XYZ file of C-alpha atoms in Angstrom:
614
model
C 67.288 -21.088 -18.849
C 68.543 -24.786 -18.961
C 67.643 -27.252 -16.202
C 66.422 -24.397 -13.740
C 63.193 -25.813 -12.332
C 61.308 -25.190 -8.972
C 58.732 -22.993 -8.692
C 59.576 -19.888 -10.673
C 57.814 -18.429 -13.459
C 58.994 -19.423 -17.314
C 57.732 -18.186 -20.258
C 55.977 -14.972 -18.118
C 56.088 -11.833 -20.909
C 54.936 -8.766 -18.885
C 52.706 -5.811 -20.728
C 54.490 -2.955 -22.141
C 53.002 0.293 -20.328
C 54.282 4.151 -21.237
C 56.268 6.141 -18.575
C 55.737 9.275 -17.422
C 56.994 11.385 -14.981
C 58.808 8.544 -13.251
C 55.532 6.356 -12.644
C 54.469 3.358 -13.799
C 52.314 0.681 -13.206
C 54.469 -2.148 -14.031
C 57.755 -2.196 -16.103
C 57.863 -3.306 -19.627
C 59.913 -7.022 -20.138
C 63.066 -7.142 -21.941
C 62.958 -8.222 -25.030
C 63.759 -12.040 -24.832
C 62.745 -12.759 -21.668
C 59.673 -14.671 -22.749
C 62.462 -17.546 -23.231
C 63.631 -17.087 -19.752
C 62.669 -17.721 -16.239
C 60.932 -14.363 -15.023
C 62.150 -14.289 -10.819
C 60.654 -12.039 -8.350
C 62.070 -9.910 -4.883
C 60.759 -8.043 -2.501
C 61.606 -6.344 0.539
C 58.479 -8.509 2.523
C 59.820 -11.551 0.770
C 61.335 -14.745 1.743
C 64.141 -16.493 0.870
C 62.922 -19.551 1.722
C 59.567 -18.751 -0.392
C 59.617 -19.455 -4.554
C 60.557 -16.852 -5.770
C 57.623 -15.986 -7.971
C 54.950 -13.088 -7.940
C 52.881 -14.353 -5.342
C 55.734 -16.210 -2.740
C 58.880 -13.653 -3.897
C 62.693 -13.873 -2.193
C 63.166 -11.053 -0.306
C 66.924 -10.550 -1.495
C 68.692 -9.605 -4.669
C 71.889 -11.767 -3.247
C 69.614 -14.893 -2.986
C 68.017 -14.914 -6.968
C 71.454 -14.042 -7.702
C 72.763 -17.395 -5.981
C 69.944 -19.691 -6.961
C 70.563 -17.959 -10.917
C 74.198 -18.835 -10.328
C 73.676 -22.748 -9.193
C 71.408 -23.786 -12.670
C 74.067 -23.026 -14.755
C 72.568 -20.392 -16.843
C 72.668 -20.315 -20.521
C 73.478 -17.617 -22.999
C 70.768 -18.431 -25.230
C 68.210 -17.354 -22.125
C 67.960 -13.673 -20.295
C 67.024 -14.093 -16.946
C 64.661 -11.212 -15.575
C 64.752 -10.282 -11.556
C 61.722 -8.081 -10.768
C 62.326 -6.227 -8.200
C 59.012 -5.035 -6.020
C 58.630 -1.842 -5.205
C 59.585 -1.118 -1.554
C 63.248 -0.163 0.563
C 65.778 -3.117 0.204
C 68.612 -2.199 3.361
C 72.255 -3.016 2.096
C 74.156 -3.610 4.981
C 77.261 -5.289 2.311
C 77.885 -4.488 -0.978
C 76.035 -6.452 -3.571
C 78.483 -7.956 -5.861
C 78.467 -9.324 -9.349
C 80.932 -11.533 -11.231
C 81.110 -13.098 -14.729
C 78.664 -16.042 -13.691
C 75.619 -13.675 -13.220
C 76.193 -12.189 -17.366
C 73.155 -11.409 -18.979
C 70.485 -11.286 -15.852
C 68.612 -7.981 -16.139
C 67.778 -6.715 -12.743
C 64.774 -4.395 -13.072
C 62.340 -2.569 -10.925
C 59.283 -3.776 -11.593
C 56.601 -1.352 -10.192
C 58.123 1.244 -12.659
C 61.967 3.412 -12.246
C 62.815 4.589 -9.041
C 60.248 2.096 -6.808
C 62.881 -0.810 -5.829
C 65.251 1.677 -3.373
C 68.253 0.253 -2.076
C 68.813 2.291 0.808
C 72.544 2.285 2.260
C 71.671 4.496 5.513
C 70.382 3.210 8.763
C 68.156 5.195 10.897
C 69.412 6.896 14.320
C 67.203 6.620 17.042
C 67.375 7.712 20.582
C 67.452 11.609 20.643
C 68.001 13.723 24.078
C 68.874 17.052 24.708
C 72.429 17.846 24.957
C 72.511 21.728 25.362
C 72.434 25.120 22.730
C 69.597 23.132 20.902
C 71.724 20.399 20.006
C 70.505 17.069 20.354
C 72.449 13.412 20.775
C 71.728 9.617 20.135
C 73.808 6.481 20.619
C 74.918 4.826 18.042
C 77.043 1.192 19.149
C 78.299 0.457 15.486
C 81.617 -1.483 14.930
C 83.126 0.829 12.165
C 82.782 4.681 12.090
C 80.910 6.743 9.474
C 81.879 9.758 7.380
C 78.586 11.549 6.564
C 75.128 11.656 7.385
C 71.687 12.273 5.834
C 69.047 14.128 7.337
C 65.223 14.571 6.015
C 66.538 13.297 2.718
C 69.529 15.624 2.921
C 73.373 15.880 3.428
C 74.082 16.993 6.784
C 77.313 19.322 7.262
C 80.270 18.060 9.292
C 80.570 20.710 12.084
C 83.215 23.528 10.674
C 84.767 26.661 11.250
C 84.390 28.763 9.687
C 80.655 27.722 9.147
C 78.969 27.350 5.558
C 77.133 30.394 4.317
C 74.707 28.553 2.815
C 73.514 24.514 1.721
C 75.295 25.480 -2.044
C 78.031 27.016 -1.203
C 81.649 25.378 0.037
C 82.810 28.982 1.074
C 83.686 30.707 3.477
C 87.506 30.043 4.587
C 90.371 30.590 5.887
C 94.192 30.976 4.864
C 96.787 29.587 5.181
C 99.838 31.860 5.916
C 103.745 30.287 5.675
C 104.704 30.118 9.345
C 108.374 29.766 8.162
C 110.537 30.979 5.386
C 111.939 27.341 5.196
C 108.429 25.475 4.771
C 106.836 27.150 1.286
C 107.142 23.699 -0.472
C 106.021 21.692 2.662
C 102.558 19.593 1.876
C 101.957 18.460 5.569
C 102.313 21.744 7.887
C 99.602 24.094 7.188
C 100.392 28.008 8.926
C 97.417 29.509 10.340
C 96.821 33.394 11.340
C 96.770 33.978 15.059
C 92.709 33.708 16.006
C 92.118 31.604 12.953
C 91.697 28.241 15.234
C 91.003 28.682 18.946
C 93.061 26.796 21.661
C 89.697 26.157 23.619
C 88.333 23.919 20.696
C 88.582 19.813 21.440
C 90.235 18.848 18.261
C 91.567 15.193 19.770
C 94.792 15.349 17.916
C 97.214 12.647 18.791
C 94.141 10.744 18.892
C 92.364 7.790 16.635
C 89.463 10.353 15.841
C 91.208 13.786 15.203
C 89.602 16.886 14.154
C 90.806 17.772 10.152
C 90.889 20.117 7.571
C 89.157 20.717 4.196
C 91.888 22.569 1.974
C 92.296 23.465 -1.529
C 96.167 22.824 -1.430
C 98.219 24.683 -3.696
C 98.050 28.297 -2.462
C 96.302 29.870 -4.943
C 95.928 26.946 -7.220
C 92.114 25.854 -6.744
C 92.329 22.358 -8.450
C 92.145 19.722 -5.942
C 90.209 19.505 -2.400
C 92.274 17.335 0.277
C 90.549 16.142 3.612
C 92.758 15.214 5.797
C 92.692 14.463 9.884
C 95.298 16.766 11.854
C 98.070 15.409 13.788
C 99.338 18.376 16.250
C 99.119 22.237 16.257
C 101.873 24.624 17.700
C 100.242 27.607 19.027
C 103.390 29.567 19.509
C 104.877 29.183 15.480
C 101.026 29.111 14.208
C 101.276 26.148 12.611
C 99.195 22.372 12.412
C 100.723 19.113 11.387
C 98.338 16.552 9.032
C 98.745 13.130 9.608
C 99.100 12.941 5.748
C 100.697 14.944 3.009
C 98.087 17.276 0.950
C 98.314 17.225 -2.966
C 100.526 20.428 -3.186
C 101.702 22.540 -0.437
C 99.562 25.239 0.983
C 101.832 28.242 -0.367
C 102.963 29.700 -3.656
C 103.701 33.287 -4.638
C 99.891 33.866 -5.299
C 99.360 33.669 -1.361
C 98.142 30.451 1.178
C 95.624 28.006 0.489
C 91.659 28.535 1.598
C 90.846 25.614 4.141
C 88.286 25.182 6.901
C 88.437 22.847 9.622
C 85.649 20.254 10.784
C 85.144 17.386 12.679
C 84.784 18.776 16.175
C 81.958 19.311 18.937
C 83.348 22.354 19.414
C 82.555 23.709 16.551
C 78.979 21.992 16.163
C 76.979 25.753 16.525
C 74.952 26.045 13.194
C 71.614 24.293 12.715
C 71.893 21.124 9.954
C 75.638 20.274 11.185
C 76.551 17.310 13.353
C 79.281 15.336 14.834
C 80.061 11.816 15.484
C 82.139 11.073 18.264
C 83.047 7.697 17.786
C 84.681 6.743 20.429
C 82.255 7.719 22.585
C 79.789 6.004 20.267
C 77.471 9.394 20.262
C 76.427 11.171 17.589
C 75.188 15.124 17.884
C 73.068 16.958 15.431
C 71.504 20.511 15.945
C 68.126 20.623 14.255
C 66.758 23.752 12.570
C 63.656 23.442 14.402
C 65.173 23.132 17.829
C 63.526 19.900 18.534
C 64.195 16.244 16.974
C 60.617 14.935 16.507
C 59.920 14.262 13.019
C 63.622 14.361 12.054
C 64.655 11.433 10.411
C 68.252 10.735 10.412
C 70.398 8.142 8.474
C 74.094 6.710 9.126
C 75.641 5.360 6.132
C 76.656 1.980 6.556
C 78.126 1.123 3.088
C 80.359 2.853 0.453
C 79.557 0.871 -2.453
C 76.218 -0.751 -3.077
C 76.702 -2.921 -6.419
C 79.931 -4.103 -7.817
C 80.514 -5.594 -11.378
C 83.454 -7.156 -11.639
C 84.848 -9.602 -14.106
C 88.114 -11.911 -12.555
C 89.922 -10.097 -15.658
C 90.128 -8.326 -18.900
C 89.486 -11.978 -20.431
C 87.103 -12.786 -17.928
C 84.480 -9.908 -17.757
C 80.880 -9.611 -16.655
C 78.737 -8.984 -20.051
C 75.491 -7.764 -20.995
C 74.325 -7.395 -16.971
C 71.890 -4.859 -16.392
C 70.548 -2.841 -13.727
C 67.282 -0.485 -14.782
C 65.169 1.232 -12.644
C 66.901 1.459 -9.225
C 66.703 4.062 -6.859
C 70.090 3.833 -5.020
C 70.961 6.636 -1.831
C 72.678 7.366 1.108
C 76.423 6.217 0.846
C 79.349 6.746 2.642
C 82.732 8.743 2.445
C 86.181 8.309 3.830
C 87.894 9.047 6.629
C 90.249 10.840 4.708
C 90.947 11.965 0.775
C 93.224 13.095 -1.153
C 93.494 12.807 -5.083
C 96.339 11.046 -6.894
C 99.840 10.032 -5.649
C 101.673 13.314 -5.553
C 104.964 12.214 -7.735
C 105.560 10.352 -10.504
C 105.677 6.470 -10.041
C 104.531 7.067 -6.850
C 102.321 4.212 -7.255
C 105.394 1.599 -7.137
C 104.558 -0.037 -10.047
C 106.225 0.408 -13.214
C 104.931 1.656 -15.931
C 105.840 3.101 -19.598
C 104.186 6.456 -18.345
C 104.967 6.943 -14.775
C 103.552 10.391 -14.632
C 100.142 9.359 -14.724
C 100.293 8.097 -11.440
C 99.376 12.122 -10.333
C 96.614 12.211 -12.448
C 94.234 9.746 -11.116
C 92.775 8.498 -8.003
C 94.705 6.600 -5.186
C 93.366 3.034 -5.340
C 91.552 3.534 -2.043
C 89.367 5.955 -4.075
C 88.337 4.138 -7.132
C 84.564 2.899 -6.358
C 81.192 4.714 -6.434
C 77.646 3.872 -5.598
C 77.952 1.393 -8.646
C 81.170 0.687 -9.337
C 82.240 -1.542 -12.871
C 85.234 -3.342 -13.215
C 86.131 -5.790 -16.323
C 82.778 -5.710 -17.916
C 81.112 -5.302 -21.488
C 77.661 -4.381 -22.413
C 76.501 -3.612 -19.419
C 73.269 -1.266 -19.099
C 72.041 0.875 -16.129
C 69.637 2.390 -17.471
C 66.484 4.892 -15.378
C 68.530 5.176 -12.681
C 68.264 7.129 -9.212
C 71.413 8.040 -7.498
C 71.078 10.151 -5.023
C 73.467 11.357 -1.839
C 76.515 9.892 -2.387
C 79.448 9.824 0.051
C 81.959 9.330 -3.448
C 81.412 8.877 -6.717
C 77.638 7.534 -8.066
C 79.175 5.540 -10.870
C 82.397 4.492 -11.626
C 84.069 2.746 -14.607
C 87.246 1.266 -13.341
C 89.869 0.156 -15.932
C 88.471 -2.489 -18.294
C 84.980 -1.892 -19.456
C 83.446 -1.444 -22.664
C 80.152 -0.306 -24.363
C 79.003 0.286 -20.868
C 75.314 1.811 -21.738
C 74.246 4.752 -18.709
C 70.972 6.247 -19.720
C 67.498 8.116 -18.589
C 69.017 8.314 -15.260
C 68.769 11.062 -12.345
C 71.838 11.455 -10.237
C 71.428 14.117 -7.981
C 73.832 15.774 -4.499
C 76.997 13.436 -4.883
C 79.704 13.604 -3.113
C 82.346 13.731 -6.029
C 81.632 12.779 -9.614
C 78.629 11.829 -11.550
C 79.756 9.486 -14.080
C 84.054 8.595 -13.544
C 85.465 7.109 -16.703
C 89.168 5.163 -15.787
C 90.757 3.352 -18.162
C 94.300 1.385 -17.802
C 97.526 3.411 -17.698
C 98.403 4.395 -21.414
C 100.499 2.638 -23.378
C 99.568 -1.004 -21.764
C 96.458 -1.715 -23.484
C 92.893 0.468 -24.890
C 91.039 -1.327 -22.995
C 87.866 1.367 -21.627
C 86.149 2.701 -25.004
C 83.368 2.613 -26.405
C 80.576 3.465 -23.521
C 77.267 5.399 -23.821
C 76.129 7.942 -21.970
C 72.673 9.905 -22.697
C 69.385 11.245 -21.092
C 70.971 11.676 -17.736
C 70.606 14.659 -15.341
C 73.534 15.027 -13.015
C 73.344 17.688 -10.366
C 74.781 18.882 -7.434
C 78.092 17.194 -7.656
C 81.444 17.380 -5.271
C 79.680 17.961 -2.153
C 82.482 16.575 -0.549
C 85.010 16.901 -2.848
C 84.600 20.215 -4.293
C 88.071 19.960 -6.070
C 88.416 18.053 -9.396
C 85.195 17.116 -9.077
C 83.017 16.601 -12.612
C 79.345 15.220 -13.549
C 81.051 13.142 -16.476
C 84.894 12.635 -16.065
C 86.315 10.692 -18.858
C 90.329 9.209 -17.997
C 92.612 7.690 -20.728
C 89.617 6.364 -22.483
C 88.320 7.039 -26.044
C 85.172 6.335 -28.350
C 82.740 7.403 -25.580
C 79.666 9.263 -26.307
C 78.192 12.129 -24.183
C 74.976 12.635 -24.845
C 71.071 14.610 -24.139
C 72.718 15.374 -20.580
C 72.334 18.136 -18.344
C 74.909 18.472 -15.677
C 74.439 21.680 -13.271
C 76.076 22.788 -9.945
C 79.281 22.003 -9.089
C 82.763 23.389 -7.983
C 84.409 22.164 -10.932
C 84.303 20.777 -14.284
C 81.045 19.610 -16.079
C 82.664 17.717 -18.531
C 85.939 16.248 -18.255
C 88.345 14.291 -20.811
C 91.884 13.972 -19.329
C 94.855 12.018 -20.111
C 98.617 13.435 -19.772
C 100.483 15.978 -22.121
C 103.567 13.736 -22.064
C 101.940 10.730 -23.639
C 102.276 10.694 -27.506
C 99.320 10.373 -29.566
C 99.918 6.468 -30.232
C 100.054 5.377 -26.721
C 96.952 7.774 -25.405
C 93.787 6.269 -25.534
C 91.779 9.396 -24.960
C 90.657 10.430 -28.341
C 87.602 9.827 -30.436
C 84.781 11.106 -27.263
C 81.894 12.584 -29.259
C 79.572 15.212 -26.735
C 76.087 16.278 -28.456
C 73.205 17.896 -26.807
C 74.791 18.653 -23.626
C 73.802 21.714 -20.993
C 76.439 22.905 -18.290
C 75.401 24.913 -15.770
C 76.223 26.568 -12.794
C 79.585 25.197 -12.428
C 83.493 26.197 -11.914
C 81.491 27.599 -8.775
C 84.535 27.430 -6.042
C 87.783 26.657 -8.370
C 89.837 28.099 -10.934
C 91.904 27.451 -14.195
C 89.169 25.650 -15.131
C 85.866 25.725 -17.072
C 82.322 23.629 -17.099
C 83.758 21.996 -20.484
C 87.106 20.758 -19.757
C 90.137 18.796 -21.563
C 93.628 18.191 -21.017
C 96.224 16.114 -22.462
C 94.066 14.418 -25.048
C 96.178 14.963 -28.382
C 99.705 16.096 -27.226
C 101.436 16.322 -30.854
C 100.581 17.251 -33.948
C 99.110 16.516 -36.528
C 95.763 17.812 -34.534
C 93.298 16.560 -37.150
C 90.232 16.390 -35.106
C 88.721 13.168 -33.541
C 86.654 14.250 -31.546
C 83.326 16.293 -31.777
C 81.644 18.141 -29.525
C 78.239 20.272 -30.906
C 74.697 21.454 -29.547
C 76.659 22.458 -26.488
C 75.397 25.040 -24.174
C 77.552 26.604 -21.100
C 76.202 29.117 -18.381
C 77.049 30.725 -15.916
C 80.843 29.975 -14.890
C 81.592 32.516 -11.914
C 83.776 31.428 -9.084
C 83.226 32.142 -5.635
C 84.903 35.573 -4.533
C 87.506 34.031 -2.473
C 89.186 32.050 -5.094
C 92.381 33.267 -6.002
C 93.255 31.279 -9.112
C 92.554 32.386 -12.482
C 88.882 33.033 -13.254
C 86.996 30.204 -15.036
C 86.458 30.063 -18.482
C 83.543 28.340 -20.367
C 85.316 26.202 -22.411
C 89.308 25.387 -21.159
C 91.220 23.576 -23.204
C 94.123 23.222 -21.463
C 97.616 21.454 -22.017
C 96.889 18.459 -24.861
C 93.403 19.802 -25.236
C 93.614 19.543 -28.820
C 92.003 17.505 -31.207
C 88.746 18.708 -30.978
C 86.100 19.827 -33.783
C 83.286 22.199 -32.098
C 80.077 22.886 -33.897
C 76.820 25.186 -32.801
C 78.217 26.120 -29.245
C 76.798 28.403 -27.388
C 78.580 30.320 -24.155
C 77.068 32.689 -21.996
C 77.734 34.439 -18.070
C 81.716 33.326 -18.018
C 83.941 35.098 -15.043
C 86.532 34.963 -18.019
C 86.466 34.493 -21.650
C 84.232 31.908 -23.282
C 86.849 30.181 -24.641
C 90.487 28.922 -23.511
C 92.486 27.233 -26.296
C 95.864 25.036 -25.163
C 99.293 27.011 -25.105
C 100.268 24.571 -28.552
C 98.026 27.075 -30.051
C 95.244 26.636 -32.949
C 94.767 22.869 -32.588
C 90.957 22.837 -32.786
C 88.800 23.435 -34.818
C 85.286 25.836 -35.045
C 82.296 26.124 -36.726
C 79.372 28.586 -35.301
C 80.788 28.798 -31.642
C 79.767 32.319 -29.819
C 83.045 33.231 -28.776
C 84.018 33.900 -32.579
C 82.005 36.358 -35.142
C 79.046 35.332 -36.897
C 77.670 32.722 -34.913
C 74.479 31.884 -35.812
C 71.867 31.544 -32.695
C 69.013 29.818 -35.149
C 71.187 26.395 -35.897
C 70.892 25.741 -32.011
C 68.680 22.779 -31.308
C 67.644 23.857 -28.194
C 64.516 21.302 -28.133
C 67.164 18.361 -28.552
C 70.081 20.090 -25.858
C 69.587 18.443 -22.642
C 67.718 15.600 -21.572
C 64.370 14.605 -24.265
C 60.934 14.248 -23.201
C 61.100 10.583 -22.492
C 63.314 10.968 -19.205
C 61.737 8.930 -16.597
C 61.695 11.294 -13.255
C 60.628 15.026 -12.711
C 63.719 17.321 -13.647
C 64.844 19.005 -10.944
């Protein structure tokens, strides 16, 4: 590092040690660092200290600083060991294109160096029917809560059946002949919600509903607050439109609503009531001693973000961090619901319905005009959103050996730019990852690996299990022709999907949908060593039964090799309504497949994944 002096280690080359199980003693050093200054951290630190073993900083935001003010050169790779120990976020950590090429690691071996994005409630009295309650003065409100390491439920009707399961509901029922297309007037049956409940409409902290709009589409989950109700023409008003309206000729739309004391009656649900400052929680124990209860205070933890396409943050990385406990929204909704919606032109104005609103594009980690970077032995766990997002322009983004476990929507979110203006996201790695227990609070659309107008990714030695929705997802629009759509050329090897399409239909664990949208078809993509079980919708869901593999409109352009499909509601395999525009060699669903040419030793993650599979 040129002209950084003061204090720090230079020159310090750390011993190489084998992991195991997700311990180690101390973390290997990255190659090259022996030219660098090595930097230390820890939660017992001091910013005013060194910031070497013995006297370390105590923040990441400080080494980042004092990195930033000696000018760091490219020739030198700056190491920040992080100390083992519970760093509090209280503001997103953020990282620009001055701080390229630091590797921020945690030193007392993956997982140790927890950046923890919950603060604890305190305070707990009786209230009454074994539910407790605890101030809580904070200056913004909160949109879930954690609980003995777990997601507490927002108090609903009707409630949960179980911790896995989104179901049961209600329907929705057209209140008026007139009001089939309407996306903000949801009709209820008479009974369905109960004019005793406190919902606070008209109010700055209304009750809301959970819906899958559309009737009996099941695609997309909408939470959104209520405005009124009208007891006499069964009918509530939402304060914003959903994604579709909540009728079609299939039937209404299965919703539940949430977010009031009233409806706080099962143990492991709670409610805030901000205004009041108080937040309730019924324990399953029927007492609060022991319980240990954390309010999210952040959305985002770390954000990369270059000032531009030209101006990117390169070769950053992040290894070994456990990062938990983030926050939702007060309300969601995916995409704008028309095209150009967005009010900015573009070539392709459609795709303005297929992604998120901007409000929604961040996760845990969130990446935005960078190159090279590496998170690598990772631990994400209970996410309010998404645990990683790639947002527009990044390239051969490296996500590896990492656990990401009970997140609120996806996994890993791929977004490129809007097609036609640019392939700019391509090129990123994903392997030996373990994604689980995704779209806890978005249920609809929800995916461990979601891939959007963006090509020349690899999927790879990943297991991705439990979900409402998709496993895998590679989406662009059907509309797009093949020159302008930057979607092709994703290669998926060694993958296991599991337990998913759980809650939703016209959909399967493997999923793709406007990738190639003309012909010629001749494959770009690959997908092989795939596995899919068990893809059985919940009985309530009224849309077409999931497949295993659903290759929907554009889903073409695909060779598939040595796939294996078991336990589908429907058949193994969906092909797109173009017709034969893939292509298949030993796949299940066909005769003759051959079970031996399965490498079921490399599908999944490999023996050197750093924490204890779930």
């Amino acid at each position: 590092m040129r002209g950084f002096v003061g204090g720090v280690l230079t020159g310090l080359a750390l011993p190489a040690l084998v992991f195991g199980g997700g311990v180690a003693a101390r973390a290997a050093a990255p190659a090259g660092a022996d030219k660098c200054a090595a930097l230390w951290v820890s939660p017992s630190g001091n910013d005013a200290a060194a910031g070497t073993e013995r006297k370390p900083w105590k923040t990441v935001e400080h080494a980042r600083d004092s990195l930033r003010s000696q000018q760091v050169g490219r020739d030198c790779q700056p190491v920040v060991n992080l100390k083992a120990g519970t760093y509090q976020v209280d503001k997103t950590i953020t990282f620009d294109d001055r701080d390229s090429g630091v590797v921020y690691r945690s030193v007392d071996g993956p997982g140790k160096a927890v950046f923890e994005a919950g603060r604890e409630v305190t305070g707990w009295t009786p209230y009454k029917d074994g539910i407790f309650k605890a101030p809580v003065d904070v200056s913004q409100p909160f949109y879930s809560l954690y609980v003995d390491g777990k997601r507490a439920t927002t108090a609903r009707y009707p409630n949960r059946q179980s911790d896995d399961a989104w179901a049961p509901y209600l329907r929705s029922t057209l209140f008026d002949p007139t009001k089939e297309a309407v996306h903000d007037q949801l009709g209820f049956n008479a009974g369905d919600i109960d004019p005793s409940w406190d919902l606070r409409l008209g109010t700055s902290w209304p009750a809301q509903v959970t819906v899958w709009s559309g009737g009996s589409w099941s695609w997309f989950t909408d939470t959104i607050p209520m405005l009124d109700i009208n007891f006499t023409k069964k009918r509530t008003t939402l304060v914003y439109p959903a994604r579709y309206g909540f009728i079609n000729s299939g039937g209404g739309s299965r919703y539940f609503v949430q977010n009031s004391l009233s409806l706080l009656d099962q143990a492991g649900e709670y409610y805030l009531d901000y205004p009041a400052k108080t937040l309730y929680y019924k324990p399953a124990g029927g007492t609060m001693d022991g319980v240990h209860v954390l309010r999210p205070t952040q959305t985002q933890v770390f954000s990369l973000a270059g000032a531009s396409p030209n101006r990117r943050v390169e070769d950053l990385t992040l290894d070994g961090l456990t990062i938990q406990d983030t926050d939702f929204m007060d309300w969601y909704r995916y995409g704008w619901n028309g095209t150009g919606d967005s009010g900015i032109k573009h070539k392709y104005p459609k795709y303005d319905t297929q992604i998120e609103l901007p409000r929604n594009r961040w996760g845990a980690i969130t990446l935005t005009n960078t190159r090279g970077v590496k998170l690598t032995r990772l631990h994400i766990r209970q996410t309010g959103f998404t645990a990683i997002e790639l947002l527009f322009a990044n390239e051969r983004t490296t996500v590896s050996d990492s656990l990401l476990e009970h997140l609120g929507n996806d996994g890993i979110k791929v977004e490129g730019g809007w097609p036609g203006e640019g392939d700019v996201a391509h090129s990123n790695t994903f392997t030996n990852n373990y994604i689980h227990h995704i779209g806890e609070l978005v249920a609809g659309d929800s995916a461990g690996v979601e891939i959007m107008n963006s090509g020349r990714n690899e999927i790879s030695h990943t297991v991705v299990e439990h979900g409402a929705r998709y496993g895998i997802s590679i989406e662009s629009r059907p509309e797009i022709p093949n020159a302008d759509n930057y979607t092709g050329g994703n290669t998926v090897e060694f993958v296991r999907l599991s337990h998913l399409a759980q809650d939703s239909g016209d959909t399967g664990p493997f999923y793709a949908y406007g990738v190639r949208n003309e012909p010629p078809y001749t494959p770009d993509a690959a997908v092989s060593q795939l596995i899919v079980d068990d893809a059985n919708a919940d009985p309530s869901m009224p849309d077409a039964k999931p497949y295993g593999v659903h290759m929907d409109f554009g889903g073409c352009g695909f060779a598939f090799s040595d796939i294996k499909v078991t336990n589908t509601e429907s058949d193994p395999y969906h092909g797109p309504s173009a017709g034969p525009c893939d292509t298949f060699a030993n796949v299940s669903w066909e005769a003759g497949f051959d079970d031996s040419r399965m490498q079921y030793d490399q599908i999944g993650v490999l023996p050197s994944f750093p924490y204890e599979k779930p």
